[in-house]
Amino acid sequence: MTEKQTWSQRFESALHPAIARFNASISFDIELIEYDITGSQAHAKMLAHTGIISHTEGEALFNGLEQVRQEYRQGQFQPGVDAEDVHFAVEKRLTEIVGDVGKKLHTARSRNDQVGTDTRLYLRDQIQQIRQQLRDFQTVLVDIAEKNVETLIPGYTHLQRAQPVSLAHHLLAYFQMAQRDWERLEDVCKRVNISPLGCGALAGTTFPIDRHYTANLLHFDNVYANSLDGVSDRDFAIEFLCAASIIMVHLSRLSEEVILWASEEFRFVTLKDSCATGSSIMPQKKNPDVPELVRGKTGRVFGHLQAMLVIMKGLPLAYNKDLQEDKEGIFDSVNTVKACLEAMTILLQEGLEFRHQRLATAVTEDFANATDVADYLAARGVPFREAYNIVGKVVKTSIAAGKLLKDLQLEEWQQIHPAFAADIYEAITPRQVVAARNSYGGTGFVQVRQALLNARTQLIVK
Ligand code: ARG
């Protein structure tokens, strides 16, 4: 027998060392240690408050737990695999510090409600940090957008030049995605912030505990109404992983655009040295590693979501050890999303330079103003579908003649349709093409300026 004495007298021999390692979660659930201590302190207070233990005992437990926290912070407490998991590790160290009273901590509680409590406290904290990072990301987007209301950039559908847009409008699209992410996390938090503490192993407890008391101490909004559900629910984790995956979708799409924009084919942005890397063999290269890594890391977060769904789908009530598998995916998703948000915010802030000259040329070298010619005719009484067909023909003959629409003579326009007048030239300049899309939510400058004001107002809400 090892000296480990976790289990009751029912067990005669110790775990096989390989099985002990297989079973242990301490290598990763140590991440929860401070939440575990905080949760246990609330539990100790409740035990004293309800008279299940004495006030002196409650205080001894509370202070002993605080000492475990300090020892951990100072690096003096580093539990190993023999502790199995963080919950046992803390309880064991506590008992070494405070003596036999430490053995009272686990009265009226199970590791099942304990681990659920810890994970929720952890996630609640992390969600607030991610939401703050989303705010920083949004702020940088708005900062850049404000300087680029009148910067035009080709807009695409099917990755084919479609209609030019204001660069600010383009960036604000990502602002809106991040805004939904920020709101979504707030909503997820409503389900994260429910206390399972006091659900016991699965059925509640014989002791006169006060679940609302611990929930209040730990700033939970509510308590689980059903103990079986409380110890085995991981919906909140699935929801978080889903929200995290959607954040990654958004960051990955922006990454893909930056990668395209930085290519020789687009040349819309220059990557600054602080955020780009070189090649070990090709001296001319400057690579967009940051957005590529963000795009690549998206896969693991999606994977964790899928894993969590699969872990849950066949589980009978209530707790099953399978649930120990929830943690690494949650931790890795949290760390990945935080790292990616930080990197993308820095990339936008100081790693990218839009090439204004190139953008200005790009919006004049194509037929992205063709819709505006059709709209011009439609506004003068030609049914839109008819106008659309007329302009389609014009584009065809212009391409054949190696001309752009702006190169056509007024006589040529008027041969096409008598409704054309000299103001057609102004109507098809990129600036006018953008300015004219003044419908609500469109790229027209008036709309974009209003959208910027709205964005600033949204950012005030923390
Ligand atoms: N390490 C376990 C986990 O992460 C704690 C709960 C263990 N409960 C049990 N009945 N074995 O899920």
CSV table of C-alpha atoms and ligand atoms in Angstrom, one decimal:
chain,number,residue,atom,x,y,z
A,1,MET,CA,0.0,0.0,0.0
A,2,THR,CA,1.1,3.5,-0.7
A,3,GLU,CA,0.5,5.9,2.1
A,4,LYS,CA,-2.3,7.4,0.2
A,5,GLN,CA,-5.5,6.8,2.1
A,6,THR,CA,-8.2,8.4,0.0
A,7,TRP,CA,-10.7,5.6,-0.1
A,8,SER,CA,-12.5,3.9,2.8
A,9,GLN,CA,-11.6,0.7,4.5
A,10,ARG,CA,-13.5,-1.0,1.8
A,11,PHE,CA,-10.3,-1.1,-0.2
A,12,GLU,CA,-7.5,-3.4,0.7
A,13,SER,CA,-4.9,-2.5,-1.8
A,14,ALA,CA,-3.7,0.6,-3.6
A,15,LEU,CA,-4.3,1.4,-7.2
A,16,HIS,CA,-1.9,0.1,-9.8
A,17,PRO,CA,0.5,3.0,-10.4
A,18,ALA,CA,-0.4,3.1,-14.1
A,19,ILE,CA,-4.1,3.1,-13.3
A,20,ALA,CA,-3.5,5.9,-10.7
A,21,ARG,CA,-1.9,8.0,-13.4
A,22,PHE,CA,-4.7,7.1,-15.8
A,23,ASN,CA,-7.3,8.1,-13.3
A,24,ALA,CA,-5.6,11.3,-12.1
A,25,SER,CA,-6.7,14.8,-13.3
A,26,ILE,CA,-4.3,16.8,-11.1
A,27,SER,CA,-2.0,17.6,-14.0
A,28,PHE,CA,-4.7,19.7,-15.6
A,29,ASP,CA,-7.4,20.4,-13.0
A,30,ILE,CA,-4.8,22.3,-10.9
A,31,GLU,CA,-6.0,25.2,-13.0
A,32,LEU,CA,-9.1,25.2,-10.8
A,33,ILE,CA,-7.3,25.3,-7.5
A,34,GLU,CA,-8.1,28.9,-6.4
A,35,TYR,CA,-11.8,28.3,-7.4
A,36,ASP,CA,-11.7,25.1,-5.4
A,37,ILE,CA,-10.4,26.9,-2.4
A,38,THR,CA,-13.0,29.7,-2.7
A,39,GLY,CA,-15.8,27.2,-3.1
A,40,SER,CA,-14.6,25.2,0.0
A,41,GLN,CA,-14.3,28.4,2.0
A,42,ALA,CA,-18.0,29.1,1.3
A,43,HIS,CA,-18.9,25.6,2.1
A,44,ALA,CA,-17.0,25.8,5.4
A,45,LYS,CA,-18.8,29.0,6.3
A,46,MET,CA,-22.1,27.5,5.5
A,47,LEU,CA,-21.4,24.4,7.7
A,48,ALA,CA,-20.7,26.7,10.6
A,49,HIS,CA,-23.7,29.0,9.8
A,50,THR,CA,-26.1,26.1,9.9
A,51,GLY,CA,-24.6,24.6,13.0
A,52,ILE,CA,-23.4,21.5,11.3
A,53,ILE,CA,-19.9,22.3,12.6
A,54,SER,CA,-18.9,24.9,15.3
A,55,HIS,CA,-17.9,28.4,14.4
A,56,THR,CA,-14.4,27.7,15.7
A,57,GLU,CA,-14.1,24.8,13.3
A,58,GLY,CA,-15.5,26.8,10.5
A,59,GLU,CA,-12.9,29.5,11.0
A,60,ALA,CA,-10.1,26.9,11.3
A,61,LEU,CA,-11.2,25.5,7.9
A,62,PHE,CA,-11.5,28.9,6.3
A,63,ASN,CA,-8.1,30.1,7.5
A,64,GLY,CA,-6.4,26.8,6.7
A,65,LEU,CA,-7.8,27.0,3.2
A,66,GLU,CA,-6.5,30.5,2.9
A,67,GLN,CA,-3.1,29.2,3.9
A,68,VAL,CA,-3.3,26.5,1.1
A,69,ARG,CA,-4.0,29.4,-1.3
A,70,GLN,CA,-1.0,31.4,-0.2
A,71,GLU,CA,1.3,28.3,-0.3
A,72,TYR,CA,0.1,27.6,-3.8
A,73,ARG,CA,0.7,31.2,-4.9
A,74,GLN,CA,4.2,31.2,-3.5
A,75,GLY,CA,5.0,27.9,-5.3
A,76,GLN,CA,5.3,26.0,-2.0
A,77,PHE,CA,2.4,23.7,-2.7
A,78,GLN,CA,2.7,21.6,-5.8
A,79,PRO,CA,0.6,18.5,-5.5
A,80,GLY,CA,1.6,15.5,-7.6
A,81,VAL,CA,-0.2,12.6,-9.1
A,82,ASP,CA,-0.7,10.8,-5.8
A,83,ALA,CA,-3.3,13.5,-4.9
A,84,GLU,CA,-5.4,12.3,-7.9
A,85,ASP,CA,-7.2,15.5,-8.3
A,86,VAL,CA,-7.3,19.1,-7.1
A,87,HIS,CA,-10.1,18.5,-4.7
A,88,PHE,CA,-8.3,15.8,-2.8
A,89,ALA,CA,-5.0,17.7,-3.0
A,90,VAL,CA,-6.5,20.8,-1.3
A,91,GLU,CA,-8.3,18.7,1.3
A,92,LYS,CA,-5.2,16.7,2.1
A,93,ARG,CA,-3.0,19.8,2.5
A,94,LEU,CA,-5.7,21.5,4.6
A,95,THR,CA,-5.7,18.6,7.0
A,96,GLU,CA,-1.9,18.6,7.2
A,97,ILE,CA,-2.2,22.3,8.2
A,98,VAL,CA,-5.2,22.4,10.5
A,99,GLY,CA,-5.2,18.8,11.8
A,100,ASP,CA,-8.2,16.6,12.3
A,101,VAL,CA,-10.8,19.3,11.9
A,102,GLY,CA,-9.7,19.4,8.2
A,103,LYS,CA,-11.5,16.0,7.9
A,104,LYS,CA,-14.8,17.8,8.5
A,105,LEU,CA,-14.6,19.9,5.4
A,106,HIS,CA,-16.2,17.3,3.2
A,107,THR,CA,-19.3,17.0,5.4
A,108,ALA,CA,-22.5,17.3,3.3
A,109,ARG,CA,-20.6,17.6,0.0
A,110,SER,CA,-19.3,15.4,-2.8
A,111,ARG,CA,-16.5,15.9,-5.3
A,112,ASN,CA,-19.4,15.8,-7.8
A,113,ASP,CA,-21.0,19.0,-6.7
A,114,GLN,CA,-17.6,20.4,-5.9
A,115,VAL,CA,-16.1,20.0,-9.3
A,116,GLY,CA,-19.2,21.4,-10.9
A,117,THR,CA,-19.0,24.5,-8.7
A,118,ASP,CA,-15.3,25.0,-9.4
A,119,THR,CA,-15.7,24.7,-13.2
A,120,ARG,CA,-18.5,27.2,-13.1
A,121,LEU,CA,-16.6,29.7,-11.0
A,122,TYR,CA,-13.6,29.3,-13.4
A,123,LEU,CA,-15.7,29.8,-16.5
A,124,ARG,CA,-17.6,32.8,-15.1
A,125,ASP,CA,-14.2,34.5,-14.5
A,126,GLN,CA,-12.8,33.6,-17.9
A,127,ILE,CA,-16.0,34.7,-19.7
A,128,GLN,CA,-15.6,38.1,-18.2
A,129,GLN,CA,-12.0,38.3,-19.3
A,130,ILE,CA,-12.9,37.2,-22.8
A,131,ARG,CA,-15.7,39.8,-22.9
A,132,GLN,CA,-13.2,42.5,-22.0
A,133,GLN,CA,-10.9,41.3,-24.7
A,134,LEU,CA,-13.7,41.5,-27.2
A,135,ARG,CA,-14.2,45.1,-26.1
A,136,ASP,CA,-10.6,45.9,-26.8
A,137,PHE,CA,-10.8,44.2,-30.2
A,138,GLN,CA,-14.0,46.1,-31.0
A,139,THR,CA,-12.3,49.4,-29.9
A,140,VAL,CA,-9.4,48.9,-32.3
A,141,LEU,CA,-11.8,48.1,-35.1
A,142,VAL,CA,-13.7,51.4,-34.5
A,143,ASP,CA,-10.5,53.4,-34.2
A,144,ILE,CA,-9.3,52.2,-37.6
A,145,ALA,CA,-12.8,52.5,-39.1
A,146,GLU,CA,-13.0,56.1,-37.9
A,147,LYS,CA,-9.9,57.0,-39.9
A,148,ASN,CA,-11.2,55.2,-43.0
A,149,VAL,CA,-14.7,56.2,-43.6
A,150,GLU,CA,-13.7,57.6,-47.0
A,151,THR,CA,-11.2,54.9,-47.9
A,152,LEU,CA,-12.7,52.7,-50.5
A,153,ILE,CA,-12.1,49.0,-50.9
A,154,PRO,CA,-13.5,46.6,-53.4
A,155,GLY,CA,-16.4,44.6,-51.9
A,156,TYR,CA,-16.7,41.0,-53.0
A,157,THR,CA,-19.3,38.3,-53.4
A,158,HIS,CA,-18.1,34.9,-54.5
A,159,LEU,CA,-14.6,36.5,-54.1
A,160,GLN,CA,-15.4,38.4,-57.3
A,161,ARG,CA,-15.4,42.2,-57.3
A,162,ALA,CA,-19.0,43.2,-56.7
A,163,GLN,CA,-19.4,46.8,-55.4
A,164,PRO,CA,-16.9,49.1,-53.7
A,165,VAL,CA,-17.5,49.8,-50.0
A,166,SER,CA,-16.1,52.1,-47.4
A,167,LEU,CA,-13.2,50.4,-45.5
A,168,ALA,CA,-14.9,51.5,-42.3
A,169,HIS,CA,-18.0,49.6,-43.3
A,170,HIS,CA,-16.0,46.5,-43.9
A,171,LEU,CA,-14.3,46.8,-40.5
A,172,LEU,CA,-17.6,47.5,-38.8
A,173,ALA,CA,-19.0,44.2,-40.0
A,174,TYR,CA,-16.4,42.6,-37.7
A,175,PHE,CA,-17.4,45.0,-35.0
A,176,GLN,CA,-21.0,43.7,-35.2
A,177,MET,CA,-19.8,40.0,-35.1
A,178,ALA,CA,-17.8,40.8,-32.0
A,179,GLN,CA,-20.8,42.6,-30.5
A,180,ARG,CA,-22.9,39.5,-30.9
A,181,ASP,CA,-20.1,37.4,-29.4
A,182,TRP,CA,-20.0,39.7,-26.4
A,183,GLU,CA,-23.7,39.5,-26.0
A,184,ARG,CA,-23.8,35.8,-26.5
A,185,LEU,CA,-21.2,35.3,-23.7
A,186,GLU,CA,-23.3,37.3,-21.4
A,187,ASP,CA,-26.2,35.1,-22.1
A,188,VAL,CA,-24.1,31.9,-21.7
A,189,CYS,CA,-23.1,33.3,-18.3
A,190,LYS,CA,-26.7,33.1,-17.1
A,191,ARG,CA,-26.5,29.3,-17.3
A,192,VAL,CA,-22.9,29.1,-16.1
A,193,ASN,CA,-23.8,31.1,-13.0
A,194,ILE,CA,-26.0,28.6,-11.2
A,195,SER,CA,-24.8,26.7,-8.1
A,196,PRO,CA,-24.7,22.9,-8.0
A,197,LEU,CA,-23.1,23.1,-4.5
A,198,GLY,CA,-25.1,21.1,-2.1
A,199,CYS,CA,-26.4,18.6,-4.7
A,200,GLY,CA,-24.1,16.2,-3.0
A,201,ALA,CA,-23.1,13.1,-4.9
A,202,LEU,CA,-26.4,13.0,-6.7
A,203,ALA,CA,-29.3,13.0,-4.3
A,204,GLY,CA,-28.8,15.9,-1.9
A,205,THR,CA,-27.7,15.4,1.7
A,206,THR,CA,-29.1,14.4,5.0
A,207,PHE,CA,-27.5,17.5,6.7
A,208,PRO,CA,-29.5,20.7,7.1
A,209,ILE,CA,-27.4,22.7,4.6
A,210,ASP,CA,-28.3,26.0,3.2
A,211,ARG,CA,-27.6,26.0,-0.5
A,212,HIS,CA,-28.7,29.6,-1.0
A,213,TYR,CA,-26.2,30.7,1.6
A,214,THR,CA,-23.2,29.3,-0.3
A,215,ALA,CA,-24.7,30.5,-3.6
A,216,ASN,CA,-24.8,34.0,-2.3
A,217,LEU,CA,-21.3,33.9,-0.9
A,218,LEU,CA,-20.1,32.7,-4.3
A,219,HIS,CA,-22.2,35.3,-6.2
A,220,PHE,CA,-24.2,32.7,-8.1
A,221,ASP,CA,-27.5,34.0,-9.4
A,222,ASN,CA,-29.4,30.8,-8.5
A,223,VAL,CA,-29.1,27.2,-7.4
A,224,TYR,CA,-29.8,24.0,-9.4
A,225,ALA,CA,-33.4,22.9,-8.7
A,226,ASN,CA,-32.7,19.2,-9.1
A,227,SER,CA,-29.7,17.5,-7.5
A,228,LEU,CA,-29.3,14.9,-10.2
A,229,ASP,CA,-29.3,17.6,-12.9
A,230,GLY,CA,-27.0,19.8,-10.8
A,231,VAL,CA,-24.1,17.3,-10.7
A,232,SER,CA,-24.4,16.0,-14.2
A,233,ASP,CA,-25.3,19.0,-16.3
A,234,ARG,CA,-22.6,20.3,-18.6
A,235,ASP,CA,-24.9,22.2,-20.9
A,236,PHE,CA,-23.1,25.4,-19.7
A,237,ALA,CA,-19.8,24.0,-21.0
A,238,ILE,CA,-21.3,23.1,-24.4
A,239,GLU,CA,-22.8,26.5,-24.7
A,240,PHE,CA,-19.5,28.1,-23.8
A,241,LEU,CA,-17.6,26.0,-26.3
A,242,CYS,CA,-20.2,26.9,-28.9
A,243,ALA,CA,-19.8,30.6,-28.2
A,244,ALA,CA,-16.0,30.2,-28.3
A,245,SER,CA,-16.3,28.4,-31.6
A,246,ILE,CA,-18.3,31.3,-33.1
A,247,ILE,CA,-15.7,33.8,-31.9
A,248,MET,CA,-13.1,31.7,-33.6
A,249,VAL,CA,-15.2,31.6,-36.8
A,250,HIS,CA,-15.2,35.4,-36.8
A,251,LEU,CA,-11.5,35.7,-36.1
A,252,SER,CA,-10.7,33.1,-38.7
A,253,ARG,CA,-12.7,34.9,-41.4
A,254,LEU,CA,-10.9,38.2,-40.6
A,255,SER,CA,-7.7,36.2,-40.7
A,256,GLU,CA,-8.4,34.8,-44.1
A,257,GLU,CA,-9.1,38.3,-45.4
A,258,VAL,CA,-5.9,39.7,-44.0
A,259,ILE,CA,-4.0,36.8,-45.5
A,260,LEU,CA,-5.6,37.6,-48.9
A,261,TRP,CA,-5.1,41.3,-48.6
A,262,ALA,CA,-1.4,40.8,-47.8
A,263,SER,CA,-0.8,38.7,-50.9
A,264,GLU,CA,0.9,40.1,-54.0
A,265,GLU,CA,-2.4,39.4,-55.8
A,266,PHE,CA,-4.3,41.9,-53.6
A,267,ARG,CA,-1.7,44.1,-52.1
A,268,PHE,CA,-4.3,45.9,-50.0
A,269,VAL,CA,-2.2,45.8,-46.8
A,270,THR,CA,1.4,45.7,-45.8
A,271,LEU,CA,2.3,43.6,-42.8
A,272,LYS,CA,4.6,45.5,-40.4
A,273,ASP,CA,7.7,43.8,-39.2
A,274,SER,CA,6.4,43.5,-35.6
A,275,CYS,CA,3.7,41.1,-36.7
A,276,ALA,CA,5.2,39.3,-39.6
A,277,THR,CA,7.7,36.5,-40.0
A,278,GLY,CA,10.3,35.6,-42.6
A,279,SER,CA,11.1,32.4,-44.4
A,280,SER,CA,14.2,30.3,-43.5
A,281,ILE,CA,15.0,29.9,-47.2
A,282,MET,CA,13.3,32.6,-49.3
A,283,PRO,CA,14.8,35.9,-48.3
A,284,GLN,CA,12.1,38.0,-50.0
A,285,LYS,CA,9.2,36.5,-48.0
A,286,LYS,CA,7.2,38.2,-45.3
A,287,ASN,CA,4.6,35.8,-44.0
A,288,PRO,CA,1.2,36.4,-42.3
A,289,ASP,CA,1.8,33.8,-39.5
A,290,VAL,CA,-0.4,35.6,-37.0
A,291,PRO,CA,-3.7,35.3,-39.0
A,292,GLU,CA,-2.7,31.9,-40.3
A,293,LEU,CA,-2.2,30.6,-36.7
A,294,VAL,CA,-5.6,32.1,-35.7
A,295,ARG,CA,-7.2,30.4,-38.7
A,296,GLY,CA,-5.5,27.2,-37.8
A,297,LYS,CA,-6.3,27.3,-34.1
A,298,THR,CA,-9.9,27.6,-34.9
A,299,GLY,CA,-9.9,23.8,-35.5
A,300,ARG,CA,-9.0,22.8,-32.0
A,301,VAL,CA,-11.8,24.9,-30.5
A,302,PHE,CA,-14.4,23.3,-32.9
A,303,GLY,CA,-12.9,20.0,-31.9
A,304,HIS,CA,-13.5,20.6,-28.2
A,305,LEU,CA,-17.1,21.5,-28.8
A,306,GLN,CA,-17.6,18.3,-30.7
A,307,ALA,CA,-15.8,16.3,-28.0
A,308,MET,CA,-18.0,17.8,-25.3
A,309,LEU,CA,-21.2,16.9,-27.2
A,310,VAL,CA,-20.0,13.4,-27.7
A,311,ILE,CA,-18.9,13.0,-24.1
A,312,MET,CA,-22.4,13.9,-23.0
A,313,LYS,CA,-24.6,12.1,-25.4
A,314,GLY,CA,-24.7,8.7,-23.8
A,315,LEU,CA,-24.4,9.4,-20.2
A,316,PRO,CA,-27.0,8.1,-17.8
A,317,LEU,CA,-27.7,10.2,-14.8
A,318,ALA,CA,-26.0,11.3,-12.7
A,319,TYR,CA,-22.2,11.9,-12.4
A,320,ASN,CA,-19.9,9.6,-14.5
A,321,LYS,CA,-16.2,9.8,-14.6
A,322,ASP,CA,-16.5,10.7,-18.3
A,323,LEU,CA,-17.2,14.2,-17.0
A,324,GLN,CA,-13.6,14.6,-16.0
A,325,GLU,CA,-12.9,14.8,-19.7
A,326,ASP,CA,-14.7,18.2,-19.9
A,327,LYS,CA,-11.8,20.2,-18.4
A,328,GLU,CA,-8.9,20.1,-20.9
A,329,GLY,CA,-11.2,21.1,-23.7
A,330,ILE,CA,-12.6,24.0,-21.7
A,331,PHE,CA,-9.2,25.2,-20.6
A,332,ASP,CA,-7.7,24.9,-24.0
A,333,SER,CA,-10.6,26.7,-25.6
A,334,VAL,CA,-10.4,29.5,-23.1
A,335,ASN,CA,-6.6,29.9,-23.6
A,336,THR,CA,-6.9,29.7,-27.4
A,337,VAL,CA,-9.7,32.3,-27.6
A,338,LYS,CA,-7.8,34.6,-25.3
A,339,ALA,CA,-4.5,34.2,-27.2
A,340,CYS,CA,-6.2,34.7,-30.6
A,341,LEU,CA,-8.1,37.8,-29.5
A,342,GLU,CA,-5.0,39.3,-28.1
A,343,ALA,CA,-2.9,38.5,-31.2
A,344,MET,CA,-5.6,39.8,-33.6
A,345,THR,CA,-6.0,43.0,-31.6
A,346,ILE,CA,-2.3,43.7,-31.7
A,347,LEU,CA,-2.2,42.8,-35.4
A,348,LEU,CA,-4.9,45.3,-36.2
A,349,GLN,CA,-3.5,48.0,-33.9
A,350,GLU,CA,0.1,47.9,-35.1
A,351,GLY,CA,0.7,45.1,-37.5
A,352,LEU,CA,-1.3,46.2,-40.6
A,353,GLU,CA,-1.0,49.2,-42.8
A,354,PHE,CA,-3.6,49.7,-45.5
A,355,ARG,CA,-2.1,50.7,-48.8
A,356,HIS,CA,-4.3,53.7,-49.6
A,357,GLN,CA,-2.9,54.3,-53.1
A,358,ARG,CA,-3.4,50.8,-54.1
A,359,LEU,CA,-6.9,50.7,-52.7
A,360,ALA,CA,-7.8,53.9,-54.6
A,361,THR,CA,-6.6,52.3,-57.8
A,362,ALA,CA,-8.3,49.0,-57.1
A,363,VAL,CA,-11.8,50.5,-57.0
A,364,THR,CA,-11.4,52.2,-60.4
A,365,GLU,CA,-10.1,49.2,-62.4
A,366,ASP,CA,-13.2,47.0,-62.7
A,367,PHE,CA,-16.9,47.0,-63.5
A,368,ALA,CA,-18.0,47.2,-59.9
A,369,ASN,CA,-20.1,50.3,-60.9
A,370,ALA,CA,-22.3,48.3,-63.3
A,371,THR,CA,-25.2,48.1,-60.9
A,372,ASP,CA,-25.1,51.8,-60.6
A,373,VAL,CA,-25.6,52.2,-64.3
A,374,ALA,CA,-28.6,49.9,-64.1
A,375,ASP,CA,-29.9,51.8,-61.1
A,376,TYR,CA,-29.4,55.1,-63.1
A,377,LEU,CA,-31.7,53.8,-65.8
A,378,ALA,CA,-34.2,52.3,-63.3
A,379,ALA,CA,-34.4,55.7,-61.5
A,380,ARG,CA,-35.3,57.2,-64.9
A,381,GLY,CA,-38.2,54.9,-65.5
A,382,VAL,CA,-36.6,51.9,-67.2
A,383,PRO,CA,-37.8,48.7,-65.5
A,384,PHE,CA,-34.8,47.3,-63.5
A,385,ARG,CA,-34.7,44.0,-65.2
A,386,GLU,CA,-34.5,45.7,-68.6
A,387,ALA,CA,-31.8,48.1,-67.4
A,388,TYR,CA,-29.9,45.1,-66.0
A,389,ASN,CA,-29.9,43.4,-69.4
A,390,ILE,CA,-28.9,46.6,-71.2
A,391,VAL,CA,-25.9,47.1,-68.9
A,392,GLY,CA,-24.9,43.5,-69.2
A,393,LYS,CA,-24.5,44.0,-72.9
A,394,VAL,CA,-22.5,47.2,-72.3
A,395,VAL,CA,-20.1,45.4,-70.0
A,396,LYS,CA,-19.7,42.7,-72.6
A,397,THR,CA,-18.8,45.1,-75.4
A,398,SER,CA,-16.6,47.2,-73.2
A,399,ILE,CA,-14.6,44.2,-72.1
A,400,ALA,CA,-14.2,43.3,-75.8
A,401,ALA,CA,-13.0,46.8,-76.5
A,402,GLY,CA,-10.7,46.9,-73.5
A,403,LYS,CA,-12.5,49.7,-72.0
A,404,LEU,CA,-14.1,50.5,-68.6
A,405,LEU,CA,-17.5,52.1,-68.2
A,406,LYS,CA,-16.0,55.5,-67.4
A,407,ASP,CA,-14.2,55.4,-70.8
A,408,LEU,CA,-17.4,55.4,-72.9
A,409,GLN,CA,-18.2,58.6,-74.7
A,410,LEU,CA,-21.5,60.4,-74.0
A,411,GLU,CA,-22.7,59.5,-77.5
A,412,GLU,CA,-22.0,55.9,-76.9
A,413,TRP,CA,-24.1,56.0,-73.7
A,414,GLN,CA,-26.9,57.7,-75.5
A,415,GLN,CA,-26.8,55.2,-78.3
A,416,ILE,CA,-27.3,52.5,-75.6
A,417,HIS,CA,-30.2,54.4,-74.1
A,418,PRO,CA,-31.5,58.0,-74.6
A,419,ALA,CA,-32.0,58.4,-70.8
A,420,PHE,CA,-28.2,58.7,-70.3
A,421,ALA,CA,-27.0,62.2,-69.8
A,422,ALA,CA,-23.7,63.8,-68.8
A,423,ASP,CA,-24.3,63.1,-65.1
A,424,ILE,CA,-23.7,59.4,-65.8
A,425,TYR,CA,-20.0,60.0,-65.3
A,426,GLU,CA,-20.4,61.3,-61.8
A,427,ALA,CA,-22.9,58.5,-60.9
A,428,ILE,CA,-20.3,55.9,-61.7
A,429,THR,CA,-17.3,57.2,-59.8
A,430,PRO,CA,-16.4,54.9,-57.0
A,431,ARG,CA,-17.0,57.6,-54.4
A,432,GLN,CA,-20.5,58.3,-55.7
A,433,VAL,CA,-21.2,54.5,-56.0
A,434,VAL,CA,-20.4,54.2,-52.3
A,435,ALA,CA,-22.1,57.4,-51.2
A,436,ALA,CA,-25.3,56.5,-53.0
A,437,ARG,CA,-25.9,53.3,-51.0
A,438,ASN,CA,-27.4,55.3,-48.2
A,439,SER,CA,-30.1,52.8,-47.2
A,440,TYR,CA,-30.1,51.9,-43.5
A,441,GLY,CA,-27.1,49.6,-42.7
A,442,GLY,CA,-25.5,50.3,-46.2
A,443,THR,CA,-22.1,51.6,-47.0
A,444,GLY,CA,-23.1,55.2,-47.8
A,445,PHE,CA,-20.9,57.6,-45.9
A,446,VAL,CA,-23.8,59.0,-44.0
A,447,GLN,CA,-24.8,55.6,-42.9
A,448,VAL,CA,-21.2,54.6,-41.9
A,449,ARG,CA,-20.8,57.7,-39.9
A,450,GLN,CA,-24.0,57.0,-38.0
A,451,ALA,CA,-22.8,53.3,-37.5
A,452,LEU,CA,-19.6,54.6,-36.0
A,453,LEU,CA,-21.5,56.7,-33.5
A,454,ASN,CA,-23.7,53.8,-32.6
A,455,ALA,CA,-20.6,51.6,-32.2
A,456,ARG,CA,-19.0,54.1,-29.8
A,457,THR,CA,-22.2,54.1,-27.8
A,458,GLN,CA,-22.3,50.3,-27.7
A,459,LEU,CA,-18.8,50.3,-26.4
A,460,ILE,CA,-19.7,52.4,-23.4
A,461,VAL,CA,-21.6,49.3,-22.0
A,462,LYS,CA,-19.0,47.3,-20.2
B,1,ARG,N1,-11.7,14.7,-10.9
B,1,ARG,C1,-13.1,14.5,-10.9
B,1,ARG,C2,-13.7,15.2,-12.2
B,1,ARG,O1,-13.0,16.0,-12.7
B,1,ARG,C3,-13.8,15.0,-9.7
B,1,ARG,C4,-15.1,14.3,-9.4
B,1,ARG,C5,-14.9,12.9,-9.1
B,1,ARG,N2,-16.1,12.3,-8.7
B,1,ARG,C6,-16.1,11.0,-8.6
B,1,ARG,N3,-17.3,10.5,-8.2
B,1,ARG,N4,-15.1,10.2,-8.9
B,1,ARG,O2,-14.7,15.0,-12.6
